[in-house]
Amino acid sequence: MTPVEVTRGDSPVILGLPHTGTYLPDDIRARLNDRGRLLADTDWHVERLYDGLLPGATTVRATFHRYVIDANRGPDDASLYPGQNTTGLVPLTDFDGEPIWMQEPSAEEIEDRKARFHAPYHAALAAEIERVQAKHGVAILYDCHSIRSLIPFLFDGVLPDFNIGTAGGTTCAPAIEAAAQEVAAATGRPWVLNGRFKGGWTTRHYGRPETGVHAIQMELAQSTHLATETPPFAYDEAKAEALRVPLREILTRIEALAEGLKP
């Protein structure tokens, strides 16, 4: 199993998909407990949700599950949200704070996973950013995520449908941030900018607007496109089709901005 799948396009927009993979090597699967094997923290069906929305967009997708190693955490495992509950580079608990391992991975195993999974994903993503920027003079990384709408361990209340993350406006041009906000607001659905999810390591690491590389994260509440946020986490075609309309608009507007963002 290759750790990363890349589909190259000619658009200035790149879609990052770090958490849709469900692959677990046999030796790693065998050490997860029953709760861990549910893979409940997957970004379920996000690759299907975005499929075909922006013709020509490049996609970079991790095939491995985040329990193997989290492609949206830094290799140094520094907390993205100091002082708040979160999960690490190799999660020891699920999003509900419950243990997922019968035998937790050792430091040596984590280093091995970095080399086998984390590094190849980010090498591929960095290469596509470089290629796209060489072609267009600018690259816009749109990092695609979803999460259950009710997780008391991580946040209070119900998560808004659209959670836009730009690390306080530092990872992309204001026009990109504004485009996502305006489309989200026009839907009448709940949304937030830089709320509980301000953009993960990917957004913060690659987003350097002054160099012509812009990054924005979209964390969707899974209630927007799943029939249920519990197993089997089925895709709801009607919900998803309704959601695809504003998502397509966001991507189209972001793409149209690229020409004016060259440094």
C-alpha positions as MATLAB code, in Angstrom:
seq = 'MTPVEVTRGDSPVILGLPHTGTYLPDDIRARLNDRGRLLADTDWHVERLYDGLLPGATTVRATFHRYVIDANRGPDDASLYPGQNTTGLVPLTDFDGEPIWMQEPSAEEIEDRKARFHAPYHAALAAEIERVQAKHGVAILYDCHSIRSLIPFLFDGVLPDFNIGTAGGTTCAPAIEAAAQEVAAATGRPWVLNGRFKGGWTTRHYGRPETGVHAIQMELAQSTHLATETPPFAYDEAKAEALRVPLREILTRIEALAEGLKP';
ca = [
       0.000    0.000    0.000;
       1.450    3.344   -1.051;
       1.183    5.905    1.783;
       0.044    8.736   -0.486;
      -2.049    9.083   -3.630;
      -1.504   12.109   -5.873;
      -3.765   13.214   -8.707;
      -2.129   16.054  -10.594;
      -4.174   18.855  -12.108;
      -3.491   22.186  -13.780;
      -5.372   24.413  -11.315;
      -3.567   26.645   -8.804;
      -5.602   24.894   -6.067;
      -4.396   21.796   -4.243;
      -6.731   19.722   -2.077;
      -5.040   18.101    0.910;
      -6.693   14.971    2.334;
      -4.662   13.849    5.348;
      -7.359   11.994    7.304;
      -9.546   10.035    4.870;
      -7.292    6.968    4.732;
      -8.271    3.780    6.555;
      -5.218    1.598    5.827;
      -3.615   -0.076    8.842;
      -0.629   -2.416    8.513;
      -1.504   -5.802   10.006;
       0.966   -5.463   12.873;
      -0.490   -2.094   13.868;
      -4.111   -3.214   13.533;
      -3.380   -6.197   15.794;
      -2.337   -3.868   18.624;
      -5.425   -1.673   18.554;
      -8.178   -2.501   21.006;
     -11.794   -2.977   19.943;
     -12.496    0.724   20.302;
      -9.485    1.655   18.211;
     -10.480   -0.713   15.428;
     -13.711    1.236   14.932;
     -11.573    3.985   13.345;
     -14.192    6.421   14.589;
     -11.967    9.468   14.084;
     -11.694    9.047   10.313;
     -12.688   11.997    8.110;
     -15.379    9.782    6.645;
     -16.120   10.143    2.910;
     -14.486   13.545    2.563;
     -12.710   12.437   -0.613;
     -16.119   11.551   -2.088;
     -17.625   14.817   -0.901;
     -15.039   16.894   -2.783;
     -14.698   14.631   -5.808;
     -15.124   16.588   -9.037;
     -15.981   19.900   -7.395;
     -13.062   21.755   -8.947;
     -11.930   20.254  -12.261;
      -8.175   20.506  -12.548;
      -7.469   20.642   -8.820;
      -4.538   18.563   -7.633;
      -5.301   16.172   -4.785;
      -2.826   14.752   -2.275;
      -4.390   12.030   -0.123;
      -2.917    9.998    2.714;
      -4.049    6.373    2.464;
      -3.041    5.427    6.030;
      -5.241    6.000    9.054;
      -4.469    8.751   11.522;
      -3.998    6.098   14.232;
      -0.909    4.926   12.335;
       0.372    8.492   12.427;
      -1.400   11.818   12.041;
      -0.354   13.562    8.839;
      -1.787   16.840   10.170;
       0.526   16.988   13.184;
       4.099   18.211   13.171;
       6.896   15.639   13.340;
       7.998   17.176   16.646;
       4.518   16.390   18.101;
       4.134   19.922   19.471;
       0.566   20.615   20.564;
      -1.501   22.603   18.090;
      -3.815   23.755   20.883;
      -1.844   24.195   24.120;
      -4.010   23.916   27.198;
      -6.835   22.125   25.362;
      -7.615   18.452   24.963;
      -6.270   17.143   21.675;
      -4.584   14.093   20.144;
      -0.937   13.778   19.200;
       1.256   12.696   16.313;
       0.469    9.058   17.090;
      -2.786    9.233   19.048;
      -2.984    7.249   22.284;
      -6.692    7.963   22.698;
      -9.617    8.628   20.414;
     -11.433   11.966   20.261;
     -13.487   10.953   23.292;
     -10.328   10.557   25.376;
     -10.625    6.766   25.490;
      -7.563    4.511   24.984;
      -7.272    2.881   21.563;
      -4.253    0.608   22.043;
      -3.754   -2.734   23.731;
      -0.025   -1.994   23.436;
       1.045    1.590   22.862;
       3.728    2.244   20.230;
       7.270    2.801   21.410;
       9.410    5.815   20.572;
      11.303    3.690   18.045;
       8.064    2.622   16.380;
       6.906    6.211   16.135;
      10.162    7.159   14.410;
       9.626    4.292   11.980;
       6.087    5.500   11.217;
       7.374    9.004   10.595;
       9.739    7.644    7.969;
       7.279    5.228    6.350;
       4.120    7.332    6.336;
       4.375   10.930    7.569;
       7.470   11.933    5.592;
       6.278   10.509    2.233;
       2.938   12.286    2.542;
       4.538   15.643    3.203;
       7.232   15.101    0.578;
       4.462   14.552   -1.974;
       2.476   17.566   -0.758;
       5.524   19.834   -0.788;
       6.418   18.650   -4.291;
       2.938   19.451   -5.591;
       2.977   22.887   -3.973;
       6.315   23.562   -5.653;
       5.066   22.295   -9.025;
       1.830   24.277   -8.896;
       3.570   27.459   -7.817;
       6.136   27.075  -10.605;
       3.261   26.885  -13.103;
       1.024   29.628  -11.729;
       3.285   31.816   -9.615;
       1.040   30.989   -6.662;
      -0.315   27.871   -4.964;
      -3.412   27.612   -2.775;
      -3.639   24.638   -0.437;
      -7.168   23.872    0.728;
      -6.969   21.256    3.478;
     -10.094   19.087    3.638;
     -11.321   17.767    6.992;
     -14.406   16.590    8.868;
     -15.177   15.656   12.447;
     -18.153   14.579   14.524;
     -20.340   17.488   15.543;
     -20.575   16.428   19.215;
     -17.326   15.607   21.042;
     -17.404   16.892   24.643;
     -13.757   15.859   25.198;
     -12.651   18.319   22.515;
     -15.231   21.113   22.558;
     -18.437   22.305   24.189;
     -21.795   22.154   22.451;
     -22.440   21.440   18.794;
     -19.758   22.255   16.250;
     -20.754   24.667   13.450;
     -21.178   23.147   10.002;
     -18.274   25.136    8.523;
     -15.094   25.642   10.573;
     -12.645   27.778    8.621;
      -9.047   27.821    9.826;
      -6.327   30.272    8.844;
      -4.356   30.474   12.111;
      -5.716   33.916   12.843;
      -5.430   35.120    9.255;
      -1.722   34.306    8.936;
      -1.770   31.418    6.457;
      -3.523   32.939    3.446;
      -4.458   36.219    1.806;
      -7.444   38.024    3.347;
      -9.361   37.569    0.083;
      -9.204   33.766    0.394;
     -10.420   33.878    3.976;
     -13.197   36.298    3.002;
     -14.359   34.122    0.105;
     -14.795   31.098    2.380;
     -16.608   33.193    4.990;
     -18.958   34.837    2.520;
     -20.037   31.569    0.916;
     -20.482   29.862    4.298;
     -22.519   32.782    5.628;
     -24.747   32.849    2.543;
     -25.845   29.258    3.180;
     -27.562   30.226    6.442;
     -25.751   27.363    8.139;
     -23.698   27.886   11.311;
     -20.053   28.694   10.617;
     -17.018   30.072   12.384;
     -13.630   31.498   11.450;
     -10.672   30.401   13.596;
     -12.885   28.906   16.261;
     -12.040   25.593   17.916;
     -10.148   24.527   14.797;
      -7.788   27.225   13.579;
      -5.922   25.108   11.056;
      -3.690   22.146   11.753;
       0.040   21.715   11.254;
      -0.361   21.415    7.493;
      -2.075   24.778    7.171;
       0.323   26.490    9.540;
       3.445   24.891    8.079;
       2.803   25.553    4.392;
       0.788   28.765    4.523;
       3.254   31.544    3.696;
       1.276   34.166    1.793;
       4.285   36.439    1.390;
       5.973   33.715   -0.702;
       2.906   32.998   -2.839;
       1.818   29.865   -0.970;
      -1.573   30.191    0.706;
      -3.249   27.620    2.942;
      -6.724   27.356    4.435;
      -8.379   24.525    6.372;
     -12.039   23.581    6.165;
     -13.274   21.387    9.021;
     -16.824   20.236    8.327;
     -19.181   18.860   10.943;
     -19.933   15.311    9.847;
     -23.630   15.850   10.475;
     -23.568   17.803    7.197;
     -22.929   14.752    5.009;
     -23.268   11.520    7.023;
     -26.468    9.601    7.702;
     -25.180    9.052   11.233;
     -22.020   10.003   13.109;
     -21.804    6.500   14.568;
     -20.932    3.197   12.844;
     -21.241    2.518    9.966;
     -20.704    6.252    9.275;
     -22.717    6.017    6.074;
     -22.638    8.724    3.415;
     -25.936   10.571    3.024;
     -26.328   11.352   -0.659;
     -28.991   14.050   -0.217;
     -27.134   15.867    2.568;
     -23.873   15.634    0.676;
     -25.279   16.974   -2.573;
     -26.680   19.987   -0.743;
     -23.299   20.606    0.888;
     -21.371   20.193   -2.351;
     -23.040   23.336   -3.737;
     -21.356   25.819   -1.363;
     -18.136   23.809   -1.293;
     -17.930   24.077   -5.077;
     -18.546   27.819   -4.813;
     -15.795   28.251   -2.237;
     -13.272   26.373   -4.362;
     -14.283   28.172   -7.540;
     -13.970   31.584   -5.900;
     -10.620   30.715   -4.357;
      -9.301   29.513   -7.701;
     -10.420   32.747   -9.389;
      -8.431   34.770   -6.858;
      -5.125   33.078   -7.657;
      -4.081   35.313  -10.552;
      -4.202   38.398   -8.337;
      -2.205   36.814   -5.508;
       1.176   36.455   -7.162;
       3.879   37.930   -4.922;
];
